[in-house]
């Protein structure tokens, strides 16, 4: 599988998050997958790519031109794709991927997560998605999603579209299982009458 990993490029995070990214990269390689990532050498993004390559994995880095110097482009990638902007970066990462693994991250990681999660809920793709969160960073997000569900802003399928995992092995096991077809209905696209 070609697995896209969304994660942090921040240098201000706890070292444990970087180690988690390296563990994920090593497991990806051990299982014989290809890595698609944000194409930077810094923080978690760099750690996952280096570990994947050290394990023999093919790595594809996708980075927008404006961030080549800021995030320090991963010139050691098997393939380094430089895009015009962030929108084309995400499109290229999506196009090249069969599954998505979300590690702890910030605003950019959340944006990437929400885009692929929404598309999966709407039936626009069937690629599996797993959040790997051993330390509970995304617990408030999960609670927010439950609140949106309770308030009628979401349907239960939002939880069917994603795997919430706490170990590297559990995350990859989820991604390797056949994706569940969500079968969106007209109700998913139409607002209920007040």
PDB file of C-alpha atoms in Angstrom:
ATOM      1  CA  UNK A   1       0.000   0.000   0.000  1.00  0.00           C
ATOM      2  CA  UNK A   2       0.969   3.614  -0.464  1.00  0.00           C
ATOM      3  CA  UNK A   3       0.303   5.143   2.952  1.00  0.00           C
ATOM      4  CA  UNK A   4       0.123   8.894   3.382  1.00  0.00           C
ATOM      5  CA  UNK A   5       1.247  10.038   6.826  1.00  0.00           C
ATOM      6  CA  UNK A   6       0.001  13.386   8.093  1.00  0.00           C
ATOM      7  CA  UNK A   7       2.087  14.735  10.992  1.00  0.00           C
ATOM      8  CA  UNK A   8       3.827  17.717  12.532  1.00  0.00           C
ATOM      9  CA  UNK A   9       6.697  19.695  11.096  1.00  0.00           C
ATOM     10  CA  UNK A  10       7.006  21.745  14.308  1.00  0.00           C
ATOM     11  CA  UNK A  11      10.334  21.788  16.090  1.00  0.00           C
ATOM     12  CA  UNK A  12       8.749  22.831  19.383  1.00  0.00           C
ATOM     13  CA  UNK A  13       7.072  19.539  20.279  1.00  0.00           C
ATOM     14  CA  UNK A  14       8.006  16.877  22.821  1.00  0.00           C
ATOM     15  CA  UNK A  15      10.651  14.425  21.592  1.00  0.00           C
ATOM     16  CA  UNK A  16       8.250  11.537  22.259  1.00  0.00           C
ATOM     17  CA  UNK A  17       6.112  12.599  19.274  1.00  0.00           C
ATOM     18  CA  UNK A  18       9.154  12.493  16.993  1.00  0.00           C
ATOM     19  CA  UNK A  19      10.006   9.025  18.298  1.00  0.00           C
ATOM     20  CA  UNK A  20       6.423   7.900  17.599  1.00  0.00           C
ATOM     21  CA  UNK A  21       6.796   9.127  14.005  1.00  0.00           C
ATOM     22  CA  UNK A  22      10.040   7.174  13.634  1.00  0.00           C
ATOM     23  CA  UNK A  23       8.356   4.061  15.028  1.00  0.00           C
ATOM     24  CA  UNK A  24       5.534   4.477  12.498  1.00  0.00           C
ATOM     25  CA  UNK A  25       8.021   4.871   9.643  1.00  0.00           C
ATOM     26  CA  UNK A  26       9.899   1.750  10.700  1.00  0.00           C
ATOM     27  CA  UNK A  27       6.666  -0.277  10.920  1.00  0.00           C
ATOM     28  CA  UNK A  28       5.536   0.991   7.522  1.00  0.00           C
ATOM     29  CA  UNK A  29       8.788  -0.278   6.022  1.00  0.00           C
ATOM     30  CA  UNK A  30       8.645  -3.574   7.925  1.00  0.00           C
ATOM     31  CA  UNK A  31       5.214  -4.234   6.429  1.00  0.00           C
ATOM     32  CA  UNK A  32       6.435  -3.460   2.904  1.00  0.00           C
ATOM     33  CA  UNK A  33       4.480  -0.247   2.276  1.00  0.00           C
ATOM     34  CA  UNK A  34       5.407   2.977   0.477  1.00  0.00           C
ATOM     35  CA  UNK A  35       5.416   6.264   2.387  1.00  0.00           C
ATOM     36  CA  UNK A  36       3.792   9.415   1.045  1.00  0.00           C
ATOM     37  CA  UNK A  37       4.562  12.417   3.246  1.00  0.00           C
ATOM     38  CA  UNK A  38       4.841  16.181   3.331  1.00  0.00           C
ATOM     39  CA  UNK A  39       8.390  16.144   1.979  1.00  0.00           C
ATOM     40  CA  UNK A  40      10.195  17.912   4.834  1.00  0.00           C
ATOM     41  CA  UNK A  41      13.230  16.878   6.874  1.00  0.00           C
ATOM     42  CA  UNK A  42      12.109  18.506  10.128  1.00  0.00           C
ATOM     43  CA  UNK A  43      10.342  17.143  13.212  1.00  0.00           C
ATOM     44  CA  UNK A  44       7.915  14.223  12.818  1.00  0.00           C
ATOM     45  CA  UNK A  45       7.782  14.607   9.053  1.00  0.00           C
ATOM     46  CA  UNK A  46      11.502  14.036   8.743  1.00  0.00           C
ATOM     47  CA  UNK A  47      11.557  11.259  11.355  1.00  0.00           C
ATOM     48  CA  UNK A  48       8.890   9.149   9.650  1.00  0.00           C
ATOM     49  CA  UNK A  49      10.619   9.445   6.260  1.00  0.00           C
ATOM     50  CA  UNK A  50      14.113   8.677   7.572  1.00  0.00           C
ATOM     51  CA  UNK A  51      12.895   5.625   9.499  1.00  0.00           C
ATOM     52  CA  UNK A  52      10.921   4.359   6.505  1.00  0.00           C
ATOM     53  CA  UNK A  53      13.977   4.686   4.230  1.00  0.00           C
ATOM     54  CA  UNK A  54      16.245   3.039   6.804  1.00  0.00           C
ATOM     55  CA  UNK A  55      13.836   0.091   6.696  1.00  0.00           C
ATOM     56  CA  UNK A  56      14.027  -0.054   2.895  1.00  0.00           C
ATOM     57  CA  UNK A  57      10.734   1.659   2.044  1.00  0.00           C
ATOM     58  CA  UNK A  58      10.129   3.736  -1.062  1.00  0.00           C
ATOM     59  CA  UNK A  59       9.392   7.316   0.080  1.00  0.00           C
ATOM     60  CA  UNK A  60       7.538  10.040  -1.783  1.00  0.00           C
ATOM     61  CA  UNK A  61       7.810  13.568  -0.401  1.00  0.00           C
ATOM     62  CA  UNK A  62       5.369  16.212  -1.611  1.00  0.00           C
ATOM     63  CA  UNK A  63       6.137  19.822  -0.686  1.00  0.00           C
ATOM     64  CA  UNK A  64       4.982  23.191  -2.034  1.00  0.00           C
ATOM     65  CA  UNK A  65       7.639  25.486  -3.495  1.00  0.00           C
ATOM     66  CA  UNK A  66       7.016  28.113  -0.794  1.00  0.00           C
ATOM     67  CA  UNK A  67       7.997  25.618   1.936  1.00  0.00           C
ATOM     68  CA  UNK A  68      11.048  24.080   0.269  1.00  0.00           C
ATOM     69  CA  UNK A  69      13.413  26.235   2.334  1.00  0.00           C
ATOM     70  CA  UNK A  70      11.161  26.820   5.374  1.00  0.00           C
ATOM     71  CA  UNK A  71      10.507  23.127   6.091  1.00  0.00           C
ATOM     72  CA  UNK A  72      13.770  22.054   4.455  1.00  0.00           C
ATOM     73  CA  UNK A  73      12.847  19.754   1.578  1.00  0.00           C
ATOM     74  CA  UNK A  74      13.695  16.074   1.980  1.00  0.00           C
ATOM     75  CA  UNK A  75      16.126  15.689  -0.900  1.00  0.00           C
ATOM     76  CA  UNK A  76      16.803  12.109   0.224  1.00  0.00           C
ATOM     77  CA  UNK A  77      13.263  11.057  -0.730  1.00  0.00           C
ATOM     78  CA  UNK A  78      13.049   8.353  -3.356  1.00  0.00           C
ATOM     79  CA  UNK A  79      10.800  10.854  -5.147  1.00  0.00           C
ATOM     80  CA  UNK A  80      10.517  14.524  -4.181  1.00  0.00           C
ATOM     81  CA  UNK A  81       7.564  16.293  -5.772  1.00  0.00           C
ATOM     82  CA  UNK A  82       7.532  20.095  -5.544  1.00  0.00           C
ATOM     83  CA  UNK A  83       4.079  21.572  -6.075  1.00  0.00           C
ATOM     84  CA  UNK A  84       2.889  25.078  -6.844  1.00  0.00           C
ATOM     85  CA  UNK A  85       0.945  25.546  -3.589  1.00  0.00           C
ATOM     86  CA  UNK A  86      -0.633  23.843  -0.556  1.00  0.00           C
ATOM     87  CA  UNK A  87      -3.828  22.887  -2.392  1.00  0.00           C
ATOM     88  CA  UNK A  88      -1.938  21.063  -5.104  1.00  0.00           C
ATOM     89  CA  UNK A  89       0.281  19.465  -2.439  1.00  0.00           C
ATOM     90  CA  UNK A  90      -2.731  17.910  -0.714  1.00  0.00           C
ATOM     91  CA  UNK A  91      -4.210  16.820  -4.039  1.00  0.00           C
ATOM     92  CA  UNK A  92      -0.967  15.153  -5.053  1.00  0.00           C
ATOM     93  CA  UNK A  93      -0.623  13.393  -1.693  1.00  0.00           C
ATOM     94  CA  UNK A  94      -4.211  12.164  -1.956  1.00  0.00           C
ATOM     95  CA  UNK A  95      -3.769  10.989  -5.552  1.00  0.00           C
ATOM     96  CA  UNK A  96      -0.648   9.003  -4.696  1.00  0.00           C
ATOM     97  CA  UNK A  97      -2.113   7.318  -1.572  1.00  0.00           C
ATOM     98  CA  UNK A  98      -4.177   4.218  -0.806  1.00  0.00           C
ATOM     99  CA  UNK A  99      -4.610   4.975   2.917  1.00  0.00           C
ATOM    100  CA  UNK A 100      -4.038   7.742   5.470  1.00  0.00           C
ATOM    101  CA  UNK A 101      -2.297   7.612   8.851  1.00  0.00           C
ATOM    102  CA  UNK A 102      -2.699  10.664  11.084  1.00  0.00           C
ATOM    103  CA  UNK A 103      -0.067  11.209  13.769  1.00  0.00           C
ATOM    104  CA  UNK A 104      -0.144  13.973  16.391  1.00  0.00           C
ATOM    105  CA  UNK A 105       0.100  17.362  14.733  1.00  0.00           C
ATOM    106  CA  UNK A 106      -1.200  20.892  14.615  1.00  0.00           C
ATOM    107  CA  UNK A 107      -3.393  22.998  12.370  1.00  0.00           C
ATOM    108  CA  UNK A 108      -1.979  21.672   9.082  1.00  0.00           C
ATOM    109  CA  UNK A 109      -2.402  18.066  10.202  1.00  0.00           C
ATOM    110  CA  UNK A 110      -5.979  18.769  11.275  1.00  0.00           C
ATOM    111  CA  UNK A 111      -6.738  20.395   7.922  1.00  0.00           C
ATOM    112  CA  UNK A 112      -5.423  17.335   6.080  1.00  0.00           C
ATOM    113  CA  UNK A 113      -7.346  14.996   8.386  1.00  0.00           C
ATOM    114  CA  UNK A 114     -10.644  16.833   7.967  1.00  0.00           C
ATOM    115  CA  UNK A 115     -10.341  16.915   4.184  1.00  0.00           C
ATOM    116  CA  UNK A 116      -9.822  13.153   3.764  1.00  0.00           C
ATOM    117  CA  UNK A 117     -12.272  12.323   6.578  1.00  0.00           C
ATOM    118  CA  UNK A 118     -15.051  14.434   5.039  1.00  0.00           C
ATOM    119  CA  UNK A 119     -14.448  12.933   1.592  1.00  0.00           C
ATOM    120  CA  UNK A 120     -14.640   9.413   3.060  1.00  0.00           C
ATOM    121  CA  UNK A 121     -17.889  10.156   4.905  1.00  0.00           C
ATOM    122  CA  UNK A 122     -19.378  11.501   1.663  1.00  0.00           C
ATOM    123  CA  UNK A 123     -18.314   8.393  -0.233  1.00  0.00           C
ATOM    124  CA  UNK A 124     -15.852  10.247  -2.450  1.00  0.00           C
ATOM    125  CA  UNK A 125     -13.170   7.669  -1.635  1.00  0.00           C
ATOM    126  CA  UNK A 126     -12.909   4.365   0.243  1.00  0.00           C
ATOM    127  CA  UNK A 127      -9.335   4.760   1.454  1.00  0.00           C
ATOM    128  CA  UNK A 128      -8.951   3.766   5.108  1.00  0.00           C
ATOM    129  CA  UNK A 129      -7.983   6.394   7.684  1.00  0.00           C
ATOM    130  CA  UNK A 130      -6.405   5.794  11.090  1.00  0.00           C
ATOM    131  CA  UNK A 131      -5.541   8.267  13.815  1.00  0.00           C
ATOM    132  CA  UNK A 132      -2.584   7.093  15.912  1.00  0.00           C
ATOM    133  CA  UNK A 133      -2.902   8.815  19.273  1.00  0.00           C
ATOM    134  CA  UNK A 134      -1.247   6.955  22.170  1.00  0.00           C
ATOM    135  CA  UNK A 135      -1.138  10.035  24.434  1.00  0.00           C
ATOM    136  CA  UNK A 136      -4.688  11.372  23.990  1.00  0.00           C
ATOM    137  CA  UNK A 137      -3.787  14.557  22.088  1.00  0.00           C
ATOM    138  CA  UNK A 138      -6.901  14.152  19.932  1.00  0.00           C
ATOM    139  CA  UNK A 139      -9.279  13.241  22.795  1.00  0.00           C
ATOM    140  CA  UNK A 140     -10.855  16.742  22.722  1.00  0.00           C
ATOM    141  CA  UNK A 141     -11.393  16.347  18.958  1.00  0.00           C
ATOM    142  CA  UNK A 142     -13.154  13.034  19.513  1.00  0.00           C
ATOM    143  CA  UNK A 143     -15.360  14.636  22.157  1.00  0.00           C
ATOM    144  CA  UNK A 144     -16.142  17.515  19.783  1.00  0.00           C
ATOM    145  CA  UNK A 145     -17.194  15.027  17.100  1.00  0.00           C
ATOM    146  CA  UNK A 146     -19.484  13.303  19.627  1.00  0.00           C
ATOM    147  CA  UNK A 147     -20.962  16.694  20.528  1.00  0.00           C
ATOM    148  CA  UNK A 148     -21.556  17.537  16.847  1.00  0.00           C
ATOM    149  CA  UNK A 149     -23.259  14.153  16.473  1.00  0.00           C
ATOM    150  CA  UNK A 150     -25.474  14.780  19.505  1.00  0.00           C
ATOM    151  CA  UNK A 151     -26.413  18.236  18.209  1.00  0.00           C
ATOM    152  CA  UNK A 152     -27.379  16.863  14.795  1.00  0.00           C
ATOM    153  CA  UNK A 153     -24.456  18.362  12.843  1.00  0.00           C
ATOM    154  CA  UNK A 154     -23.034  14.941  12.004  1.00  0.00           C
ATOM    155  CA  UNK A 155     -24.187  11.369  11.545  1.00  0.00           C
ATOM    156  CA  UNK A 156     -22.783   8.209  13.158  1.00  0.00           C
ATOM    157  CA  UNK A 157     -20.926   7.387   9.937  1.00  0.00           C
ATOM    158  CA  UNK A 158     -18.244   9.918  10.956  1.00  0.00           C
ATOM    159  CA  UNK A 159     -16.968   7.308  13.406  1.00  0.00           C
ATOM    160  CA  UNK A 160     -17.353   4.463  10.899  1.00  0.00           C
ATOM    161  CA  UNK A 161     -15.062   6.326   8.500  1.00  0.00           C
ATOM    162  CA  UNK A 162     -12.019   6.382  10.757  1.00  0.00           C
ATOM    163  CA  UNK A 163     -10.031   4.209  13.130  1.00  0.00           C
ATOM    164  CA  UNK A 164      -8.963   5.694  16.475  1.00  0.00           C
ATOM    165  CA  UNK A 165      -5.867   3.750  17.534  1.00  0.00           C
ATOM    166  CA  UNK A 166      -3.314   3.910  20.339  1.00  0.00           C
ATOM    167  CA  UNK A 167      -0.482   1.694  19.083  1.00  0.00           C
ATOM    168  CA  UNK A 168       1.523   1.637  15.876  1.00  0.00           C
ATOM    169  CA  UNK A 169       0.578  -1.990  15.248  1.00  0.00           C
ATOM    170  CA  UNK A 170      -3.133  -1.288  15.767  1.00  0.00           C
ATOM    171  CA  UNK A 171      -2.986   1.660  13.347  1.00  0.00           C
ATOM    172  CA  UNK A 172      -1.374  -0.371  10.554  1.00  0.00           C
ATOM    173  CA  UNK A 173      -3.688  -3.327  11.183  1.00  0.00           C
ATOM    174  CA  UNK A 174      -6.641  -0.947  10.704  1.00  0.00           C
ATOM    175  CA  UNK A 175      -5.228   0.448   7.457  1.00  0.00           C
ATOM    176  CA  UNK A 176      -4.527  -3.008   6.050  1.00  0.00           C
ATOM    177  CA  UNK A 177      -8.079  -4.271   6.579  1.00  0.00           C
ATOM    178  CA  UNK A 178     -10.468  -3.900   3.669  1.00  0.00           C
ATOM    179  CA  UNK A 179     -12.180  -0.517   3.844  1.00  0.00           C
ATOM    180  CA  UNK A 180     -15.825  -0.459   4.827  1.00  0.00           C
ATOM    181  CA  UNK A 181     -18.103   0.974   2.142  1.00  0.00           C
ATOM    182  CA  UNK A 182     -20.116   3.704   3.844  1.00  0.00           C
ATOM    183  CA  UNK A 183     -22.922   4.015   1.272  1.00  0.00           C
ATOM    184  CA  UNK A 184     -23.901   7.694   1.697  1.00  0.00           C
ATOM    185  CA  UNK A 185     -27.596   8.435   1.394  1.00  0.00           C
ATOM    186  CA  UNK A 186     -29.480  11.533   0.258  1.00  0.00           C
ATOM    187  CA  UNK A 187     -29.945  12.311   3.938  1.00  0.00           C
ATOM    188  CA  UNK A 188     -26.205  12.934   4.193  1.00  0.00           C
ATOM    189  CA  UNK A 189     -26.446  15.809   1.737  1.00  0.00           C
ATOM    190  CA  UNK A 190     -29.784  17.395   2.627  1.00  0.00           C
ATOM    191  CA  UNK A 191     -30.521  19.528   5.682  1.00  0.00           C
ATOM    192  CA  UNK A 192     -33.414  18.319   7.809  1.00  0.00           C
ATOM    193  CA  UNK A 193     -36.521  20.485   7.949  1.00  0.00           C
ATOM    194  CA  UNK A 194     -36.654  22.714  11.063  1.00  0.00           C
TER     195      UNK A 194
END
